[in-house]
mmCIF file of C-alpha atoms in Angstrom:
data_model
loop_
_atom_site.group_PDB
_atom_site.id
_atom_site.type_symbol
_atom_site.label_atom_id
_atom_site.label_comp_id
_atom_site.label_asym_id
_atom_site.label_seq_id
_atom_site.Cartn_x
_atom_site.Cartn_y
_atom_site.Cartn_z
ATOM 1 C CA GLN A 161 28.493 -20.674 -15.695
ATOM 2 C CA LYS A 162 26.481 -20.545 -13.115
ATOM 3 C CA GLU A 163 26.314 -22.581 -10.125
ATOM 4 C CA VAL A 164 23.581 -24.092 -10.245
ATOM 5 C CA GLU A 165 21.418 -24.960 -13.507
ATOM 6 C CA GLN A 166 17.904 -25.364 -13.465
ATOM 7 C CA ASP A 167 15.556 -25.517 -16.484
ATOM 8 C CA PRO A 168 13.036 -22.844 -16.253
ATOM 9 C CA GLY A 169 10.480 -25.020 -17.783
ATOM 10 C CA PRO A 170 7.835 -24.092 -17.963
ATOM 11 C CA LEU A 171 6.976 -28.149 -17.279
ATOM 12 C CA SER A 172 3.375 -28.834 -17.677
ATOM 13 C CA VAL A 173 1.626 -32.415 -17.056
ATOM 14 C CA PRO A 174 -1.769 -34.506 -16.569
ATOM 15 C CA GLU A 175 -3.017 -35.167 -13.387
ATOM 16 C CA GLY A 176 -1.254 -38.740 -12.050
ATOM 17 C CA ALA A 177 2.061 -38.029 -13.940
ATOM 18 C CA ILE A 178 5.026 -38.381 -12.357
ATOM 19 C CA VAL A 179 7.283 -35.247 -12.824
ATOM 20 C CA SER A 180 10.903 -34.941 -12.484
ATOM 21 C CA LEU A 181 12.860 -31.620 -11.468
ATOM 22 C CA ASN A 182 16.828 -31.402 -12.260
ATOM 23 C CA CYS A 183 19.375 -29.205 -10.995
ATOM 24 C CA THR A 184 23.010 -29.735 -11.929
ATOM 25 C CA TYR A 185 25.655 -28.082 -9.772
ATOM 26 C CA SER A 186 29.447 -27.150 -10.177
ATOM 27 C CA ASN A 187 30.613 -26.667 -6.853
ATOM 28 C CA SER A 188 32.082 -30.131 -5.321
ATOM 29 C CA ALA A 189 31.864 -28.189 -1.458
ATOM 30 C CA PHE A 190 27.997 -28.139 -1.929
ATOM 31 C CA GLN A 191 26.471 -30.760 1.221
ATOM 32 C CA TYR A 192 23.288 -30.099 1.990
ATOM 33 C CA PHE A 193 20.194 -30.100 -0.770
ATOM 34 C CA MET A 194 16.845 -28.476 -0.536
ATOM 35 C CA TRP A 195 13.836 -28.494 -3.079
ATOM 36 C CA TYR A 196 11.830 -25.626 -1.852
ATOM 37 C CA ARG A 197 7.944 -25.110 -3.628
ATOM 38 C CA GLN A 198 6.825 -21.840 -4.041
ATOM 39 C CA TYR A 199 3.133 -21.092 -5.439
ATOM 40 C CA SER A 200 2.371 -18.290 -7.150
ATOM 41 C CA ARG A 201 2.447 -14.840 -5.233
ATOM 42 C CA LYS A 202 3.901 -16.636 -2.082
ATOM 43 C CA GLY A 203 7.362 -17.398 -1.045
ATOM 44 C CA PRO A 204 9.487 -20.467 -1.197
ATOM 45 C CA GLU A 205 8.939 -22.666 1.621
ATOM 46 C CA LEU A 206 11.151 -25.933 2.757
ATOM 47 C CA LEU A 207 9.717 -29.220 0.461
ATOM 48 C CA MET A 208 12.806 -32.166 1.208
ATOM 49 C CA TYR A 209 16.198 -31.347 2.763
ATOM 50 C CA THR A 210 18.801 -34.132 2.215
ATOM 51 C CA TYR A 211 22.663 -34.545 3.027
ATOM 52 C CA SER A 212 25.104 -35.894 0.690
ATOM 53 C CA SER A 213 24.219 -38.513 -1.840
ATOM 54 C CA GLY A 214 21.807 -40.609 -1.656
ATOM 55 C CA ASN A 215 17.417 -41.431 -1.756
ATOM 56 C CA LYS A 216 15.001 -39.524 0.658
ATOM 57 C CA GLU A 217 11.334 -40.145 0.333
ATOM 58 C CA ASP A 218 8.223 -38.191 2.402
ATOM 59 C CA GLY A 219 4.782 -39.247 0.714
ATOM 60 C CA ARG A 220 5.210 -38.456 -3.150
ATOM 61 C CA PHE A 221 7.791 -36.680 -3.000
ATOM 62 C CA THR A 222 11.602 -38.599 -3.269
ATOM 63 C CA ALA A 223 14.586 -36.629 -3.499
ATOM 64 C CA GLN A 224 17.786 -37.785 -4.921
ATOM 65 C CA VAL A 225 21.230 -36.925 -5.015
ATOM 66 C CA ASP A 226 23.943 -38.279 -7.048
ATOM 67 C CA LYS A 227 27.393 -36.052 -5.656
ATOM 68 C CA SER A 228 29.859 -37.816 -8.397
ATOM 69 C CA SER A 229 28.032 -36.578 -11.162
ATOM 70 C CA LYS A 230 26.988 -33.021 -9.293
ATOM 71 C CA TYR A 231 23.214 -34.064 -9.915
ATOM 72 C CA ILE A 232 20.023 -33.802 -7.921
ATOM 73 C CA SER A 233 15.852 -34.617 -8.763
ATOM 74 C CA LEU A 234 12.705 -34.131 -6.978
ATOM 75 C CA PHE A 235 9.802 -36.676 -8.155
ATOM 76 C CA ILE A 236 6.762 -36.229 -7.994
ATOM 77 C CA ARG A 237 4.387 -39.171 -7.980
ATOM 78 C CA ASP A 238 0.698 -39.437 -9.110
ATOM 79 C CA SER A 239 1.038 -35.348 -9.279
ATOM 80 C CA GLN A 240 -1.718 -33.590 -8.359
ATOM 81 C CA PRO A 241 -3.194 -29.390 -9.690
ATOM 82 C CA SER A 242 -2.813 -28.241 -5.913
ATOM 83 C CA ASP A 243 1.605 -29.664 -7.251
ATOM 84 C CA SER A 244 1.361 -26.392 -9.687
ATOM 85 C CA ALA A 245 3.805 -24.290 -8.693
ATOM 86 C CA THR A 246 8.065 -22.924 -8.667
ATOM 87 C CA TYR A 247 10.040 -26.110 -7.655
ATOM 88 C CA LEU A 248 13.951 -23.882 -6.544
ATOM 89 C CA CYS A 249 16.288 -26.648 -6.023
ATOM 90 C CA ALA A 250 19.076 -25.148 -3.436
ATOM 91 C CA MET A 251 22.668 -26.253 -2.214
ATOM 92 C CA SER A 252 24.784 -25.221 0.078
ATOM 93 C CA ASP A 253 28.544 -25.567 1.604
ATOM 94 C CA PRO A 254 28.665 -25.984 5.507
ATOM 95 C CA ASN A 255 32.545 -25.336 5.398
ATOM 96 C CA ALA A 256 31.172 -21.464 3.919
ATOM 97 C CA GLY A 257 28.582 -20.742 6.097
ATOM 98 C CA GLY A 258 25.937 -22.780 4.325
ATOM 99 C CA THR A 259 22.627 -23.023 5.886
ATOM 100 C CA SER A 260 23.426 -21.534 8.762
ATOM 101 C CA TYR A 261 24.305 -18.278 7.738
ATOM 102 C CA GLY A 262 21.616 -18.370 4.699
ATOM 103 C CA LYS A 263 24.237 -18.694 2.093
ATOM 104 C CA LEU A 264 21.857 -20.501 0.043
ATOM 105 C CA THR A 265 22.771 -20.934 -3.643
ATOM 106 C CA PHE A 266 19.559 -21.530 -5.391
ATOM 107 C CA GLY A 267 18.528 -22.305 -9.275
ATOM 108 C CA GLN A 268 16.735 -20.475 -11.015
ATOM 109 C CA GLY A 269 13.394 -22.159 -10.685
ATOM 110 C CA THR A 270 10.848 -24.841 -12.769
ATOM 111 C CA ILE A 271 7.567 -23.465 -13.349
ATOM 112 C CA LEU A 272 5.603 -26.872 -13.293
ATOM 113 C CA THR A 273 1.550 -26.966 -14.117
ATOM 114 C CA VAL A 274 -0.294 -29.929 -14.079
ATOM 115 C CA HIS A 275 -3.836 -29.607 -15.357
ATOM 116 C CA PRO A 276 -6.882 -31.655 -14.520
ATOM 117 C CA ASP B 190 -2.016 -14.270 10.161
ATOM 118 C CA ALA B 191 1.975 -15.393 8.707
ATOM 119 C CA ASP B 192 5.015 -15.753 10.800
ATOM 120 C CA VAL B 193 6.789 -13.777 8.240
ATOM 121 C CA THR B 194 5.039 -10.540 7.296
ATOM 122 C CA GLN B 195 6.380 -8.463 5.352
ATOM 123 C CA THR B 196 5.488 -4.187 4.331
ATOM 124 C CA PRO B 197 4.618 -2.993 1.499
ATOM 125 C CA ARG B 198 3.919 -6.385 -0.380
ATOM 126 C CA ASN B 199 4.104 -4.329 -3.412
ATOM 127 C CA ARG B 200 5.614 -0.619 -4.386
ATOM 128 C CA ILE B 201 6.769 1.323 -7.424
ATOM 129 C CA THR B 202 8.503 4.114 -6.867
ATOM 130 C CA LYS B 203 11.099 6.732 -8.742
ATOM 131 C CA THR B 204 14.432 6.227 -9.499
ATOM 132 C CA GLY B 205 16.611 8.374 -6.466
ATOM 133 C CA LYS B 206 13.831 7.815 -4.027
ATOM 134 C CA ARG B 207 14.885 6.299 -0.844
ATOM 135 C CA ILE B 208 12.511 3.484 -0.216
ATOM 136 C CA MET B 209 12.042 1.081 2.725
ATOM 137 C CA LEU B 210 11.106 -2.073 3.014
ATOM 138 C CA GLU B 211 10.296 -3.841 6.681
ATOM 139 C CA CYS B 212 9.603 -7.199 7.971
ATOM 140 C CA SER B 213 8.096 -8.443 11.467
ATOM 141 C CA GLN B 214 8.151 -12.049 12.338
ATOM 142 C CA THR B 215 6.290 -14.137 15.021
ATOM 143 C CA LYS B 216 8.710 -17.150 15.324
ATOM 144 C CA GLY B 217 10.826 -16.073 17.733
ATOM 145 C CA HIS B 218 14.036 -16.579 15.788
ATOM 146 C CA ASP B 219 17.102 -14.963 16.183
ATOM 147 C CA ARG B 220 18.496 -15.113 12.491
ATOM 148 C CA MET B 221 16.578 -13.128 9.941
ATOM 149 C CA TYR B 222 17.483 -12.463 6.433
ATOM 150 C CA TRP B 223 16.708 -10.465 2.532
ATOM 151 C CA TYR B 224 16.876 -12.056 -0.308
ATOM 152 C CA ARG B 225 16.526 -10.677 -4.319
ATOM 153 C CA GLN B 226 14.638 -13.093 -6.296
ATOM 154 C CA ASP B 227 14.743 -12.171 -10.293
ATOM 155 C CA PRO B 228 13.498 -14.045 -12.978
ATOM 156 C CA GLY B 229 16.173 -16.660 -14.147
ATOM 157 C CA LEU B 230 18.632 -15.734 -11.467
ATOM 158 C CA GLY B 231 16.886 -17.023 -8.870
ATOM 159 C CA LEU B 232 16.837 -16.330 -5.061
ATOM 160 C CA ARG B 233 20.513 -14.254 -4.005
ATOM 161 C CA LEU B 234 21.751 -13.416 -0.544
ATOM 162 C CA ILE B 235 21.740 -9.764 0.499
ATOM 163 C CA TYR B 236 22.444 -9.347 3.635
ATOM 164 C CA TYR B 237 21.582 -11.320 7.325
ATOM 165 C CA SER B 238 21.322 -10.659 11.199
ATOM 166 C CA PHE B 239 22.321 -13.197 13.698
ATOM 167 C CA ASP B 240 20.625 -10.873 16.561
ATOM 168 C CA VAL B 241 20.688 -6.602 16.724
ATOM 169 C CA LYS B 242 24.252 -6.090 17.126
ATOM 170 C CA ASP B 243 25.455 -9.197 14.541
ATOM 171 C CA ILE B 244 24.829 -7.992 10.612
ATOM 172 C CA ASN B 245 26.027 -8.767 7.883
ATOM 173 C CA LYS B 246 26.922 -8.677 3.923
ATOM 174 C CA GLY B 247 25.199 -11.573 2.054
ATOM 175 C CA GLU B 248 26.421 -11.950 -1.223
ATOM 176 C CA ILE B 249 24.658 -8.402 -3.596
ATOM 177 C CA SER B 250 24.813 -5.687 -0.521
ATOM 178 C CA ASP B 251 26.009 -2.788 -2.640
ATOM 179 C CA GLY B 252 23.017 -0.424 -3.370
ATOM 180 C CA TYR B 253 21.230 -1.596 0.359
ATOM 181 C CA SER B 254 21.127 -1.149 4.518
ATOM 182 C CA VAL B 255 19.366 -2.817 6.638
ATOM 183 C CA SER B 256 18.198 -1.590 10.420
ATOM 184 C CA ARG B 257 17.783 -5.037 13.089
ATOM 185 C CA GLN B 258 15.016 -2.698 15.515
ATOM 186 C CA ALA B 259 14.197 -5.548 17.690
ATOM 187 C CA GLN B 260 14.425 -9.503 17.317
ATOM 188 C CA ALA B 261 11.322 -9.327 15.495
ATOM 189 C CA LYS B 262 12.158 -6.911 12.852
ATOM 190 C CA PHE B 263 14.586 -6.297 10.372
ATOM 191 C CA SER B 264 14.239 -3.338 7.472
ATOM 192 C CA LEU B 265 15.970 -3.302 4.581
ATOM 193 C CA SER B 266 16.260 0.140 2.838
ATOM 194 C CA LEU B 267 17.023 1.666 -0.413
ATOM 195 C CA GLU B 268 18.873 5.307 -0.034
ATOM 196 C CA SER B 269 18.420 6.124 -3.739
ATOM 197 C CA ALA B 270 16.316 3.221 -6.132
ATOM 198 C CA ILE B 271 17.967 2.474 -9.011
ATOM 199 C CA PRO B 272 15.626 0.922 -12.299
ATOM 200 C CA ASN B 273 17.658 -2.568 -11.643
ATOM 201 C CA GLN B 274 16.895 -3.148 -8.213
ATOM 202 C CA THR B 275 13.036 -3.806 -9.218
ATOM 203 C CA ALA B 276 12.661 -7.252 -7.921
ATOM 204 C CA LEU B 277 11.155 -9.426 -6.081
ATOM 205 C CA TYR B 278 12.541 -9.304 -2.283
ATOM 206 C CA PHE B 279 12.189 -12.010 0.545
ATOM 207 C CA CYS B 280 13.234 -11.341 4.506
ATOM 208 C CA ALA B 281 13.284 -14.895 5.771
ATOM 209 C CA THR B 282 14.056 -16.439 9.352
ATOM 210 C CA SER B 283 15.835 -19.839 10.498
ATOM 211 C CA ASP B 284 16.568 -20.484 13.786
ATOM 212 C CA PRO B 285 19.622 -23.728 14.570
ATOM 213 C CA GLY B 286 16.895 -25.012 16.365
ATOM 214 C CA SER B 287 14.997 -26.264 13.581
ATOM 215 C CA GLY B 288 17.784 -28.010 11.568
ATOM 216 C CA ASN B 289 18.515 -24.230 10.110
ATOM 217 C CA THR B 290 15.072 -24.638 7.940
ATOM 218 C CA ILE B 291 14.785 -21.024 6.873
ATOM 219 C CA TYR B 292 11.296 -19.262 6.902
ATOM 220 C CA PHE B 293 10.231 -17.333 3.809
ATOM 221 C CA GLY B 294 7.924 -14.331 4.212
ATOM 222 C CA GLU B 295 5.351 -13.342 1.001
ATOM 223 C CA GLY B 296 7.468 -10.998 -0.363
ATOM 224 C CA SER B 297 7.361 -7.520 -1.264
ATOM 225 C CA TRP B 298 7.232 -6.420 -4.998
ATOM 226 C CA LEU B 299 9.257 -3.906 -5.671
ATOM 227 C CA THR B 300 9.028 -1.511 -9.038
ATOM 228 C CA VAL B 301 11.431 1.079 -9.896
ATOM 229 C CA VAL B 302 10.478 3.354 -12.889
#
Protein backbone atom coordinates (compact mmCIF):
# COMPACT_ATOMS: atom_id res chain seq x y z
CA GLN A 1 0.00 0.00 0.00
CA LYS A 2 1.27 3.44 -0.91
CA GLU A 3 1.76 5.94 1.89
CA VAL A 4 -0.35 8.47 0.02
CA GLU A 5 -3.25 7.54 -2.22
CA GLN A 6 -4.76 9.97 -4.69
CA ASP A 7 -7.39 9.24 -7.32
CA PRO A 8 -5.68 9.98 -10.65
CA GLY A 9 -8.94 10.88 -12.36
CA PRO A 10 -9.20 12.28 -14.92
CA LEU A 11 -11.84 14.63 -13.55
CA SER A 12 -13.82 16.76 -15.97
CA VAL A 13 -16.19 19.48 -14.75
CA PRO A 14 -18.06 22.43 -16.28
CA GLU A 15 -16.92 25.95 -15.59
CA GLY A 16 -18.31 27.26 -12.31
CA ALA A 17 -18.51 23.86 -10.64
CA ILE A 18 -17.16 23.12 -7.19
CA VAL A 19 -14.28 20.69 -7.42
CA SER A 20 -13.24 18.35 -4.64
CA LEU A 21 -9.83 16.70 -4.75
CA ASN A 22 -8.79 14.21 -2.09
CA CYS A 23 -5.91 12.23 -0.70
CA THR A 24 -5.68 9.59 1.97
CA TYR A 25 -2.53 8.62 3.79
CA SER A 26 -1.30 5.97 6.15
CA ASN A 27 1.61 7.61 8.00
CA SER A 28 0.30 9.24 11.16
CA ALA A 29 3.61 11.14 11.53
CA PHE A 30 2.76 13.48 8.67
CA GLN A 31 2.26 16.99 10.05
CA TYR A 32 2.54 19.26 7.02
CA PHE A 33 0.18 19.00 4.10
CA MET A 34 0.49 20.68 0.74
CA TRP A 35 -1.28 20.94 -2.56
CA TYR A 36 0.69 21.57 -5.72
CA ARG A 37 -0.70 22.52 -9.11
CA GLN A 38 1.14 21.34 -12.21
CA TYR A 39 0.28 22.69 -15.63
CA SER A 40 1.17 20.65 -18.69
CA ARG A 41 4.90 20.67 -19.40
CA LYS A 42 5.59 22.73 -16.29
CA GLY A 43 6.93 22.04 -12.83
CA PRO A 44 4.66 21.80 -9.79
CA GLU A 45 3.91 25.05 -7.98
CA LEU A 46 2.79 25.29 -4.38
CA LEU A 47 -0.88 26.16 -4.05
CA MET A 48 -1.74 25.59 -0.40
CA TYR A 49 0.23 24.72 2.72
CA THR A 50 -1.34 23.65 6.02
CA TYR A 51 -0.07 22.37 9.31
CA SER A 52 -1.91 19.68 11.26
CA SER A 53 -5.70 19.48 11.18
CA GLY A 54 -8.08 22.22 10.16
CA ASN A 55 -9.07 24.37 7.23
CA LYS A 56 -7.25 27.03 5.28
CA GLU A 57 -8.80 29.28 2.68
CA ASP A 58 -7.15 31.29 -0.06
CA GLY A 59 -9.47 32.90 -2.54
CA ARG A 60 -11.38 30.19 -4.38
CA PHE A 61 -9.28 27.44 -2.80
CA THR A 62 -9.89 25.72 0.53
CA ALA A 63 -7.66 23.04 1.99
CA GLN A 64 -8.94 20.72 4.68
CA VAL A 65 -7.00 18.30 6.81
CA ASP A 66 -8.59 15.62 8.98
CA LYS A 67 -5.75 13.86 10.76
CA SER A 68 -8.09 11.54 12.65
CA SER A 69 -9.26 10.10 9.34
CA LYS A 70 -5.91 10.59 7.58
CA TYR A 71 -7.71 12.44 4.84
CA ILE A 72 -7.01 15.76 3.13
CA SER A 73 -9.04 17.67 0.60
CA LEU A 74 -8.73 20.62 -1.73
CA PHE A 75 -11.89 22.43 -2.79
CA ILE A 76 -12.00 24.77 -5.74
CA ARG A 77 -15.03 27.06 -5.93
CA ASP A 78 -16.26 28.64 -9.14
CA SER A 79 -13.81 26.58 -11.16
CA GLN A 80 -12.32 28.18 -14.26
CA PRO A 81 -10.76 26.71 -17.41
CA SER A 82 -7.46 28.11 -16.15
CA ASP A 83 -7.71 25.68 -13.22
CA SER A 84 -7.22 22.79 -15.65
CA ALA A 85 -4.06 21.10 -14.44
CA THR A 86 -2.78 18.15 -12.45
CA TYR A 87 -3.16 18.60 -8.70
CA LEU A 88 -0.69 16.84 -6.45
CA CYS A 89 -1.06 16.40 -2.73
CA ALA A 90 2.12 16.17 -0.70
CA MET A 91 2.89 15.69 2.94
CA SER A 92 5.85 15.56 5.25
CA ASP A 93 7.00 14.33 8.61
CA PRO A 94 9.11 17.04 10.30
CA ASN A 95 10.82 14.44 12.46
CA ALA A 96 12.11 12.68 9.36
CA GLY A 97 13.45 15.82 7.77
CA GLY A 98 10.26 17.01 6.18
CA THR A 99 10.22 19.97 3.86
CA SER A 100 13.54 21.17 5.26
CA TYR A 101 15.18 18.27 3.49
CA GLY A 102 12.90 18.13 0.47
CA LYS A 103 11.44 14.96 1.91
CA LEU A 104 7.90 15.15 0.74
CA THR A 105 5.67 12.18 0.01
CA PHE A 106 3.54 12.94 -3.02
CA GLY A 107 0.31 11.52 -4.25
CA GLN A 108 0.25 10.49 -7.88
CA GLY A 109 -1.78 13.54 -8.93
CA THR A 110 -5.33 14.11 -10.17
CA ILE A 111 -5.81 15.43 -13.70
CA LEU A 112 -8.51 18.11 -13.72
CA THR A 113 -10.15 19.61 -16.78
CA VAL A 114 -12.60 22.50 -16.47
CA HIS A 115 -14.47 22.99 -19.72
CA PRO A 116 -16.20 26.25 -20.70
CA ASP B 1 13.22 33.84 -17.47
CA ALA B 2 12.54 30.97 -15.11
CA ASP B 3 14.09 31.12 -11.65
CA VAL B 4 15.04 27.44 -11.89
CA THR B 5 16.34 26.46 -15.33
CA GLN B 6 16.89 22.91 -16.48
CA THR B 7 18.76 21.72 -19.54
CA PRO B 8 18.08 19.82 -21.66
CA ARG B 9 14.28 19.95 -21.58
CA ASN B 10 14.04 16.79 -23.64
CA ARG B 11 16.57 14.08 -24.33
CA ILE B 12 16.49 10.63 -25.88
CA THR B 13 19.50 8.48 -25.09
CA LYS B 14 20.52 4.88 -25.55
CA THR B 15 20.91 2.24 -22.88
CA GLY B 16 24.37 2.33 -21.36
CA LYS B 17 25.11 5.94 -22.27
CA ARG B 18 26.06 8.59 -19.74
CA ILE B 19 23.70 11.51 -19.54
CA MET B 20 23.84 14.68 -17.48
CA LEU B 21 20.94 16.94 -16.62
CA GLU B 22 21.88 20.42 -15.55
CA CYS B 23 20.12 22.86 -13.29
CA SER B 24 20.81 26.48 -12.47
CA GLN B 25 18.86 28.85 -10.25
CA THR B 26 18.69 32.57 -9.75
CA LYS B 27 16.71 32.50 -6.50
CA GLY B 28 19.81 32.60 -4.33
CA HIS B 29 18.70 29.52 -2.40
CA ASP B 30 21.20 27.25 -0.74
CA ARG B 31 19.07 24.12 -0.87
CA MET B 32 18.70 22.26 -4.15
CA TYR B 33 17.01 18.99 -5.01
CA TRP B 34 16.50 16.50 -7.81
CA TYR B 35 13.19 14.66 -8.10
CA ARG B 36 11.87 12.10 -10.51
CA GLN B 37 8.21 11.94 -11.60
CA ASP B 38 6.66 8.74 -12.95
CA PRO B 39 3.03 8.13 -13.88
CA GLY B 40 1.24 6.52 -10.96
CA LEU B 41 4.10 7.15 -8.54
CA GLY B 42 4.16 10.89 -8.00
CA LEU B 43 7.46 12.67 -7.36
CA ARG B 44 10.31 10.99 -5.53
CA LEU B 45 13.46 12.58 -4.14
CA ILE B 46 16.73 11.44 -5.73
CA TYR B 47 19.34 13.70 -4.09
CA TYR B 48 19.44 16.90 -2.09
CA SER B 49 22.16 19.41 -1.29
CA PHE B 50 22.30 22.15 1.31
CA ASP B 51 25.49 23.72 0.00
CA VAL B 52 28.43 22.94 -2.26
CA LYS B 53 30.00 20.61 0.29
CA ASP B 54 26.82 18.96 1.50
CA ILE B 55 25.19 16.33 -0.72
CA ASN B 56 22.79 13.69 0.48
CA LYS B 57 20.98 10.71 -0.95
CA GLY B 58 17.24 10.78 -1.20
CA GLU B 59 14.70 8.03 -1.54
CA ILE B 60 15.87 6.64 -4.91
CA SER B 61 19.55 7.50 -5.45
CA ASP B 62 20.72 4.17 -6.92
CA GLY B 63 21.92 4.62 -10.50
CA TYR B 64 22.30 8.39 -10.12
CA SER B 65 25.03 10.78 -9.05
CA VAL B 66 25.05 14.53 -8.54
CA SER B 67 27.47 17.41 -8.50
CA ARG B 68 26.99 20.80 -6.85
CA GLN B 69 29.33 22.98 -8.85
CA ALA B 70 28.28 26.23 -7.20
CA GLN B 71 25.51 27.55 -5.03
CA ALA B 72 23.43 28.09 -8.14
CA LYS B 73 24.27 24.91 -10.06
CA PHE B 74 23.31 21.32 -9.35
CA SER B 75 23.64 18.60 -11.97
CA LEU B 76 22.29 15.05 -12.08
CA SER B 77 24.11 12.27 -13.91
CA LEU B 78 23.08 8.84 -15.04
CA GLU B 79 26.38 7.02 -15.47
CA SER B 80 24.90 4.16 -17.49
CA ALA B 81 21.32 4.87 -18.43
CA ILE B 82 18.75 2.09 -18.39
CA PRO B 83 15.18 2.11 -19.77
CA ASN B 84 13.51 2.22 -16.36
CA GLN B 85 15.16 5.59 -15.81
CA THR B 86 12.84 6.99 -18.44
CA ALA B 87 10.98 9.68 -16.53
CA LEU B 88 10.41 13.38 -16.01
CA TYR B 89 13.13 14.89 -13.83
CA PHE B 90 12.73 18.05 -11.79
CA CYS B 91 15.30 20.25 -10.16
CA ALA B 92 14.04 22.30 -7.22
CA THR B 93 15.24 24.82 -4.66
CA SER B 94 14.13 26.01 -1.26
CA ASP B 95 15.07 28.48 1.41
CA PRO B 96 14.20 28.14 5.11
CA GLY B 97 13.45 31.85 5.13
CA SER B 98 10.64 31.24 2.66
CA GLY B 99 8.86 28.73 4.86
CA ASN B 100 10.58 25.88 3.10
CA THR B 101 8.45 26.29 0.00
CA ILE B 102 10.01 24.16 -2.70
CA TYR B 103 10.29 25.81 -6.11
CA PHE B 104 10.46 23.48 -9.10
CA GLY B 105 12.01 23.89 -12.50
CA GLU B 106 10.07 23.08 -15.64
CA GLY B 107 11.38 19.55 -15.90
CA SER B 108 13.58 17.47 -18.18
CA TRP B 109 11.99 14.65 -20.12
CA LEU B 110 14.45 11.77 -20.42
CA THR B 111 13.78 8.74 -22.57
CA VAL B 112 16.20 5.80 -22.47
CA VAL B 113 15.81 3.43 -25.41
